[in-house]
Amino acid sequence: MSTSAASDLDTTHPSRGRATKKLAVVAIKLLVTAACFWYLSRKVDTGQVLSTVRVLDFRWAAFATVVVMLQIPLVGLRWSAIVNELAARSERVTPTIMVAVTAIGLFFTQVLPSVAGDGVRALLLARRGYDWRNAVISVVLDRGIGAALVIALGFVILLLPSSLAALGGYREVVLVAYGGMLLAGALGLLLAPQMDTLLGRWPYFRWLATLAASARRVLVGPRGAVILALGCFLHTLTIVVVWALGRAQGFMLPVTDAAVLFTVMVGVQFVPISISGWGLRELAVISLLGTHGIAPERALLFSVCFGLVYAVGSLPGALIWLFYSFAPSWRAAQHDALPLTNRKTQPGQRTSAGPRRAPTAS
């Protein structure tokens, strides 16, 4: 066997192995989601669920869908701030492009595992000329900051007076878990420089050091307050969505109860064993609302409506994906292909070919 053939096999087998693992993970998540809904079908009267649909106030559902659509540009602005904080952005990556890519990524997050949506965002950003490494880091940080804010807000929300905040007797356990995660995150940011020096010595942990250093740069940088404020406002809009869907079904939820439901419904989605939280979210909502006398059929419809509203609200991303081209324009590609000496420069601007020499006397 030749050396080139051997090298081809060496590169092909790992890629096939990674693809097989990813397919296996997706298959397991599908099985878990299907098992959850199979269990619910045995515990819930489907006929009563359908009869409850007829009394829905679709005006409140439409309002919730509009709020979901308003979240898309806000997520794009938050991600754009993270990208700008990590490195200088390419000229072809405008704020409009960032919002468009975000819409596409959120659409794929609704129809596929969330990792697929994040991968689409990083891929499309890299195709616009942005550094691939920073593109992946920016998406991971955007997702991580959103999750951290859910935990922080959830910790505060569970301390508020609410009839749902007891969580069926598990509030103290959740508070301890959330508090521990917040403390670990704060220590990670504080010790990021030391982690960069220590973990950077081992190749398998170098990515963790890089991620910690990038997170510190983003959150402690000048745009950190804006990023955190956008994240908090986005979660506030999600609470509004929960409250509006409660009104659509006749639940007169106080804001505190809607906030507790937000903590449970969004928190369950971070458990990576089902497709975008489907199935697990319905089980959690039925269990929580059932302790307060709400029939499982109505609780199931409430949770399903929450997922459907976000699926419908992500449809603008599907339209952008179908009709918008993210390939660089031919003028930009032609400009990148030109030698540096042939590119037009602005008055007073120097190219990277070298410093300008002073004239010498003849």
Short mmCIF file of C-alpha atoms in Angstrom, two decimals:
data_model
loop_
_atom_site.label_atom_id
_atom_site.label_comp_id
_atom_site.label_asym_id
_atom_site.label_seq_id
_atom_site.Cartn_x
_atom_site.Cartn_y
_atom_site.Cartn_z
CA MET A 1 0.00 0.00 0.00
CA SER A 2 1.39 3.40 -0.95
CA THR A 3 1.99 6.16 1.57
CA SER A 4 -0.68 8.41 0.04
CA ALA A 5 -3.27 5.65 0.15
CA ALA A 6 -2.43 4.93 3.77
CA SER A 7 -2.77 8.57 4.67
CA ASP A 8 -6.13 8.71 2.89
CA LEU A 9 -7.32 5.79 4.98
CA ASP A 10 -6.04 7.42 8.14
CA THR A 11 -8.04 10.56 7.45
CA THR A 12 -11.14 8.75 6.18
CA HIS A 13 -11.62 6.35 9.09
CA PRO A 14 -11.71 9.03 11.83
CA SER A 15 -14.13 11.15 9.80
CA ARG A 16 -16.39 8.14 9.27
CA GLY A 17 -16.15 7.35 12.97
CA ARG A 18 -17.16 10.88 13.93
CA ALA A 19 -20.08 10.81 11.50
CA THR A 20 -21.24 7.47 12.94
CA LYS A 21 -21.08 8.84 16.48
CA LYS A 22 -23.09 11.92 15.51
CA LEU A 23 -25.75 9.79 13.83
CA ALA A 24 -25.88 7.56 16.89
CA VAL A 25 -26.37 10.55 19.18
CA VAL A 26 -29.19 11.91 16.99
CA ALA A 27 -30.82 8.48 16.90
CA ILE A 28 -30.69 8.22 20.70
CA LYS A 29 -32.25 11.66 21.08
CA LEU A 30 -35.02 10.71 18.67
CA LEU A 31 -35.69 7.54 20.65
CA VAL A 32 -35.84 9.46 23.92
CA THR A 33 -38.25 12.02 22.44
CA ALA A 34 -40.43 9.27 20.96
CA ALA A 35 -40.41 7.36 24.25
CA CYS A 36 -41.53 10.46 26.16
CA PHE A 37 -44.46 11.07 23.83
CA TRP A 38 -45.38 7.35 23.86
CA TYR A 39 -45.53 7.53 27.65
CA LEU A 40 -47.64 10.68 27.49
CA SER A 41 -50.04 9.06 25.01
CA ARG A 42 -50.79 6.39 27.62
CA LYS A 43 -51.38 8.92 30.39
CA VAL A 44 -53.23 11.67 28.50
CA ASP A 45 -56.60 11.56 26.76
CA THR A 46 -55.86 12.72 23.22
CA GLY A 47 -59.50 13.52 22.58
CA GLN A 48 -59.58 16.00 25.45
CA VAL A 49 -56.40 17.63 24.14
CA LEU A 50 -58.05 18.17 20.75
CA SER A 51 -61.18 19.54 22.36
CA THR A 52 -59.06 22.00 24.33
CA VAL A 53 -57.56 23.31 21.09
CA ARG A 54 -60.98 24.64 20.06
CA VAL A 55 -61.12 27.04 22.99
CA LEU A 56 -57.67 28.51 22.39
CA ASP A 57 -57.51 32.26 21.90
CA PHE A 58 -55.32 32.39 18.81
CA ARG A 59 -54.88 36.15 19.12
CA TRP A 60 -52.65 35.62 22.16
CA ALA A 61 -50.83 32.80 20.33
CA ALA A 62 -50.21 35.14 17.38
CA PHE A 63 -48.90 37.79 19.77
CA ALA A 64 -46.51 35.23 21.28
CA THR A 65 -45.30 34.30 17.77
CA VAL A 66 -44.56 37.94 16.97
CA VAL A 67 -42.55 38.23 20.19
CA VAL A 68 -40.54 35.16 19.15
CA MET A 69 -39.77 36.76 15.79
CA LEU A 70 -38.63 39.93 17.55
CA GLN A 71 -36.08 37.86 19.44
CA ILE A 72 -34.24 36.89 16.25
CA PRO A 73 -32.56 40.25 15.52
CA LEU A 74 -31.76 40.66 19.22
CA VAL A 75 -29.94 37.32 19.24
CA GLY A 76 -28.12 38.45 16.10
CA LEU A 77 -27.04 41.69 17.77
CA ARG A 78 -25.78 39.82 20.83
CA TRP A 79 -23.82 37.40 18.68
CA SER A 80 -22.47 40.29 16.60
CA ALA A 81 -21.18 41.96 19.78
CA ILE A 82 -19.44 38.72 20.77
CA VAL A 83 -17.85 38.40 17.32
CA ASN A 84 -16.63 41.99 17.43
CA GLU A 85 -15.13 41.45 20.88
CA LEU A 86 -13.24 38.34 19.81
CA ALA A 87 -11.56 39.78 16.70
CA ALA A 88 -11.87 42.31 13.91
CA ARG A 89 -14.83 41.37 11.75
CA SER A 90 -14.55 40.85 8.02
CA GLU A 91 -15.88 43.65 5.79
CA ARG A 92 -18.34 41.20 4.25
CA VAL A 93 -19.88 40.36 7.65
CA THR A 94 -22.29 43.24 8.24
CA PRO A 95 -24.87 43.40 11.07
CA THR A 96 -27.54 42.47 8.51
CA ILE A 97 -25.61 39.33 7.61
CA MET A 98 -25.23 38.44 11.28
CA VAL A 99 -29.00 38.71 11.82
CA ALA A 100 -29.70 36.66 8.67
CA VAL A 101 -27.29 33.91 9.72
CA THR A 102 -28.81 33.93 13.20
CA ALA A 103 -32.29 33.47 11.75
CA ILE A 104 -31.13 30.47 9.72
CA GLY A 105 -29.34 28.94 12.70
CA LEU A 106 -32.40 29.34 14.95
CA PHE A 107 -34.57 27.69 12.30
CA PHE A 108 -32.29 24.65 12.16
CA THR A 109 -32.20 24.57 15.95
CA GLN A 110 -35.98 24.09 15.95
CA VAL A 111 -36.06 21.28 13.36
CA LEU A 112 -32.77 19.57 14.26
CA PRO A 113 -30.66 19.15 17.42
CA SER A 114 -29.38 22.49 18.69
CA VAL A 115 -25.81 21.52 17.81
CA ALA A 116 -26.82 21.45 14.13
CA GLY A 117 -28.17 24.99 14.30
CA ASP A 118 -24.99 26.23 15.99
CA GLY A 119 -22.89 24.45 13.37
CA VAL A 120 -24.84 26.13 10.58
CA ARG A 121 -24.19 29.53 12.14
CA ALA A 122 -20.44 28.92 12.40
CA LEU A 123 -20.29 27.53 8.85
CA LEU A 124 -22.14 30.45 7.26
CA LEU A 125 -20.06 32.97 9.19
CA ALA A 126 -16.85 31.30 8.03
CA ARG A 127 -18.08 31.35 4.43
CA ARG A 128 -18.30 35.11 4.66
CA GLY A 129 -14.56 35.27 5.30
CA TYR A 130 -14.53 35.20 9.10
CA ASP A 131 -11.89 33.10 10.85
CA TRP A 132 -13.26 29.57 11.34
CA ARG A 133 -11.78 29.14 14.83
CA ASN A 134 -13.26 32.37 16.13
CA ALA A 135 -16.56 31.59 14.40
CA VAL A 136 -16.91 28.36 16.38
CA ILE A 137 -15.83 30.02 19.63
CA SER A 138 -18.31 32.88 19.12
CA VAL A 139 -21.21 30.45 18.65
CA VAL A 140 -20.21 28.41 21.70
CA LEU A 141 -19.93 31.57 23.80
CA ASP A 142 -23.27 32.88 22.53
CA ARG A 143 -24.94 29.62 23.52
CA GLY A 144 -23.07 29.46 26.84
CA ILE A 145 -23.89 33.03 27.85
CA GLY A 146 -27.57 32.42 27.13
CA ALA A 147 -27.53 29.27 29.28
CA ALA A 148 -25.64 31.00 32.10
CA LEU A 149 -28.19 33.80 32.17
CA VAL A 150 -31.03 31.27 32.35
CA ILE A 151 -29.36 29.74 35.39
CA ALA A 152 -28.74 33.14 37.00
CA LEU A 153 -32.29 34.36 36.36
CA GLY A 154 -33.71 31.00 37.43
CA PHE A 155 -31.85 31.21 40.74
CA VAL A 156 -33.40 34.62 41.41
CA ILE A 157 -36.86 33.63 40.14
CA LEU A 158 -37.07 30.59 42.44
CA LEU A 159 -36.52 32.90 45.41
CA LEU A 160 -39.58 34.99 44.49
CA PRO A 161 -43.00 34.33 46.05
CA SER A 162 -44.83 32.07 43.61
CA SER A 163 -47.24 29.18 43.92
CA LEU A 164 -45.14 27.21 41.41
CA ALA A 165 -41.70 28.01 42.87
CA ALA A 166 -41.76 25.01 45.23
CA LEU A 167 -41.21 22.77 42.17
CA GLY A 168 -42.95 19.87 43.89
CA GLY A 169 -40.50 19.93 46.79
CA TYR A 170 -37.36 20.11 44.65
CA ARG A 171 -36.72 23.85 44.88
CA GLU A 172 -33.83 23.54 47.36
CA VAL A 173 -32.13 20.93 45.19
CA VAL A 174 -32.43 23.13 42.10
CA LEU A 175 -31.21 26.19 44.01
CA VAL A 176 -28.12 24.32 45.23
CA ALA A 177 -27.41 23.03 41.71
CA TYR A 178 -27.86 26.46 40.12
CA GLY A 179 -25.81 28.15 42.83
CA GLY A 180 -22.98 25.66 42.36
CA MET A 181 -22.95 26.19 38.59
CA LEU A 182 -22.92 29.97 39.01
CA LEU A 183 -20.05 29.76 41.47
CA ALA A 184 -18.10 27.47 39.13
CA GLY A 185 -18.67 29.88 36.24
CA ALA A 186 -17.55 32.89 38.27
CA LEU A 187 -14.39 31.09 39.40
CA GLY A 188 -13.70 30.05 35.82
CA LEU A 189 -13.83 33.67 34.64
CA LEU A 190 -11.70 34.83 37.56
CA LEU A 191 -9.04 32.15 37.03
CA ALA A 192 -9.09 32.22 33.22
CA PRO A 193 -5.50 33.59 32.88
CA GLN A 194 -4.15 30.87 35.18
CA MET A 195 -6.16 28.22 33.33
CA ASP A 196 -4.73 29.42 30.03
CA THR A 197 -1.20 28.93 31.36
CA LEU A 198 -1.86 25.63 33.09
CA LEU A 199 -4.20 23.83 30.68
CA GLY A 200 -2.42 25.17 27.59
CA ARG A 201 0.35 22.63 28.19
CA TRP A 202 -1.91 19.66 27.39
CA PRO A 203 -3.33 19.42 23.87
CA TYR A 204 -6.58 17.77 25.00
CA PHE A 205 -7.39 20.61 27.42
CA ARG A 206 -6.02 23.49 25.37
CA TRP A 207 -9.46 24.19 23.88
CA LEU A 208 -10.89 24.65 27.38
CA ALA A 209 -8.21 27.21 28.23
CA THR A 210 -8.87 29.05 24.97
CA LEU A 211 -12.61 29.06 25.61
CA ALA A 212 -12.17 30.39 29.17
CA ALA A 213 -9.85 33.15 27.99
CA SER A 214 -12.27 34.11 25.20
CA ALA A 215 -15.21 34.17 27.61
CA ARG A 216 -13.30 36.47 29.97
CA ARG A 217 -12.38 38.77 27.07
CA VAL A 218 -16.01 38.97 25.93
CA LEU A 219 -17.65 39.46 29.32
CA VAL A 220 -15.04 41.75 30.86
CA GLY A 221 -14.53 43.75 27.66
CA PRO A 222 -16.26 47.03 26.77
CA ARG A 223 -19.19 45.21 25.13
CA GLY A 224 -19.75 42.85 28.07
CA ALA A 225 -22.52 44.92 29.66
CA VAL A 226 -24.37 45.20 26.33
CA ILE A 227 -24.10 41.44 25.75
CA LEU A 228 -25.46 40.62 29.21
CA ALA A 229 -28.23 43.22 28.91
CA LEU A 230 -29.37 41.80 25.56
CA GLY A 231 -29.33 38.30 27.03
CA CYS A 232 -31.49 39.33 29.99
CA PHE A 233 -33.93 41.15 27.72
CA LEU A 234 -34.22 38.09 25.46
CA HIS A 235 -35.13 35.89 28.43
CA THR A 236 -37.63 38.50 29.58
CA LEU A 237 -39.31 38.25 26.18
CA THR A 238 -39.47 34.47 26.61
CA ILE A 239 -41.31 35.00 29.91
CA VAL A 240 -43.73 37.24 27.98
CA VAL A 241 -44.25 34.37 25.51
CA VAL A 242 -45.06 31.98 28.37
CA TRP A 243 -47.48 34.49 29.91
CA ALA A 244 -49.21 35.12 26.56
CA LEU A 245 -49.66 31.39 25.90
CA GLY A 246 -51.18 31.06 29.34
CA ARG A 247 -53.69 33.77 28.44
CA ALA A 248 -54.41 31.97 25.16
CA GLN A 249 -55.45 28.90 27.12
CA GLY A 250 -57.30 30.74 29.86
CA PHE A 251 -54.57 30.55 32.49
CA MET A 252 -54.43 33.83 34.40
CA LEU A 253 -50.77 33.38 35.25
CA PRO A 254 -49.10 35.96 37.45
CA VAL A 255 -45.78 37.17 36.09
CA THR A 256 -43.92 35.26 38.82
CA ASP A 257 -45.62 31.98 37.85
CA ALA A 258 -44.81 32.62 34.18
CA ALA A 259 -41.19 33.22 35.19
CA VAL A 260 -41.06 29.91 37.09
CA LEU A 261 -42.50 28.10 34.06
CA PHE A 262 -39.84 29.80 31.93
CA THR A 263 -37.13 28.49 34.27
CA VAL A 264 -38.46 24.94 34.02
CA MET A 265 -39.30 24.85 30.31
CA VAL A 266 -36.09 26.46 29.09
CA GLY A 267 -33.91 24.74 31.69
CA VAL A 268 -35.13 21.31 30.58
CA GLN A 269 -34.02 22.09 27.03
CA PHE A 270 -30.40 22.18 28.22
CA VAL A 271 -30.57 18.48 29.08
CA PRO A 272 -29.01 17.02 25.90
CA ILE A 273 -30.95 13.77 25.66
CA SER A 274 -33.86 14.77 23.41
CA ILE A 275 -34.49 16.83 20.29
CA SER A 276 -34.60 20.48 21.41
CA GLY A 277 -36.17 19.47 24.73
CA TRP A 278 -39.29 17.96 23.14
CA GLY A 279 -40.82 15.26 25.31
CA LEU A 280 -38.85 16.14 28.44
CA ARG A 281 -40.37 19.62 28.49
CA GLU A 282 -43.88 18.20 28.26
CA LEU A 283 -43.23 15.77 31.11
CA ALA A 284 -41.84 18.56 33.30
CA VAL A 285 -44.75 20.93 32.61
CA ILE A 286 -47.39 18.27 33.24
CA SER A 287 -45.72 17.32 36.51
CA LEU A 288 -45.38 20.94 37.67
CA LEU A 289 -48.87 22.13 36.70
CA GLY A 290 -50.46 18.88 37.84
CA THR A 291 -49.54 19.64 41.45
CA HIS A 292 -51.71 22.76 41.17
CA GLY A 293 -54.81 21.04 39.85
CA ILE A 294 -54.35 21.63 36.12
CA ALA A 295 -55.39 18.66 33.99
CA PRO A 296 -52.56 16.90 32.14
CA GLU A 297 -54.34 17.47 28.82
CA ARG A 298 -54.28 21.26 29.26
CA ALA A 299 -50.69 21.20 30.55
CA LEU A 300 -49.60 19.10 27.56
CA LEU A 301 -51.27 21.50 25.12
CA PHE A 302 -49.61 24.46 26.86
CA SER A 303 -46.14 22.93 26.50
CA VAL A 304 -46.72 21.83 22.90
CA CYS A 305 -47.96 25.33 22.00
CA PHE A 306 -44.74 26.77 23.44
CA GLY A 307 -42.67 24.57 21.14
CA LEU A 308 -44.88 25.23 18.12
CA VAL A 309 -44.79 28.99 18.62
CA TYR A 310 -40.99 28.93 18.54
CA ALA A 311 -41.05 26.66 15.50
CA VAL A 312 -43.41 28.99 13.63
CA GLY A 313 -41.47 32.03 14.82
CA SER A 314 -38.29 30.60 13.32
CA LEU A 315 -39.79 30.31 9.81
CA PRO A 316 -38.22 33.61 8.63
CA GLY A 317 -34.91 31.78 8.91
CA ALA A 318 -36.19 29.15 6.48
CA LEU A 319 -37.15 31.84 3.97
CA ILE A 320 -33.74 33.49 4.27
CA TRP A 321 -32.03 30.14 3.81
CA LEU A 322 -34.02 29.46 0.63
CA PHE A 323 -33.67 32.82 -1.09
CA TYR A 324 -30.50 34.44 0.26
CA SER A 325 -27.02 33.62 -1.04
CA PHE A 326 -24.22 33.71 1.51
CA ALA A 327 -21.50 33.09 -1.03
CA PRO A 328 -19.06 36.01 -1.34
CA SER A 329 -19.74 38.26 -4.31
CA TRP A 330 -17.50 37.94 -7.36
CA ARG A 331 -16.13 41.43 -6.78
CA ALA A 332 -15.08 40.55 -3.24
CA ALA A 333 -13.60 37.25 -4.37
CA GLN A 334 -11.73 38.99 -7.21
CA HIS A 335 -10.43 41.58 -4.76
CA ASP A 336 -9.16 38.85 -2.41
CA ALA A 337 -7.48 37.04 -5.30
CA LEU A 338 -5.49 40.11 -6.41
CA PRO A 339 -1.92 40.49 -5.23
CA LEU A 340 -1.49 43.05 -2.49
CA THR A 341 0.47 45.33 -4.82
CA ASN A 342 -2.44 45.49 -7.29
CA ARG A 343 -5.13 46.35 -4.75
CA LYS A 344 -6.35 49.89 -4.57
CA THR A 345 -5.55 51.62 -1.33
CA GLN A 346 -7.08 54.65 0.21
CA PRO A 347 -5.04 57.85 0.44
CA GLY A 348 -2.53 57.49 3.23
CA GLN A 349 -3.16 53.73 3.60
CA ARG A 350 -0.25 51.28 3.35
CA THR A 351 -0.36 47.75 2.11
CA SER A 352 1.21 44.84 3.94
CA ALA A 353 3.90 44.54 1.25
CA GLY A 354 6.26 46.53 3.45
CA PRO A 355 6.89 49.97 4.89
CA ARG A 356 7.25 52.91 2.59
CA ARG A 357 10.87 53.84 2.08
CA ALA A 358 12.13 57.37 2.24
CA PRO A 359 13.55 58.73 -1.01
CA THR A 360 17.35 58.56 -1.30
CA ALA A 361 19.60 61.16 -2.79
CA SER A 362 21.10 60.28 -6.16
#
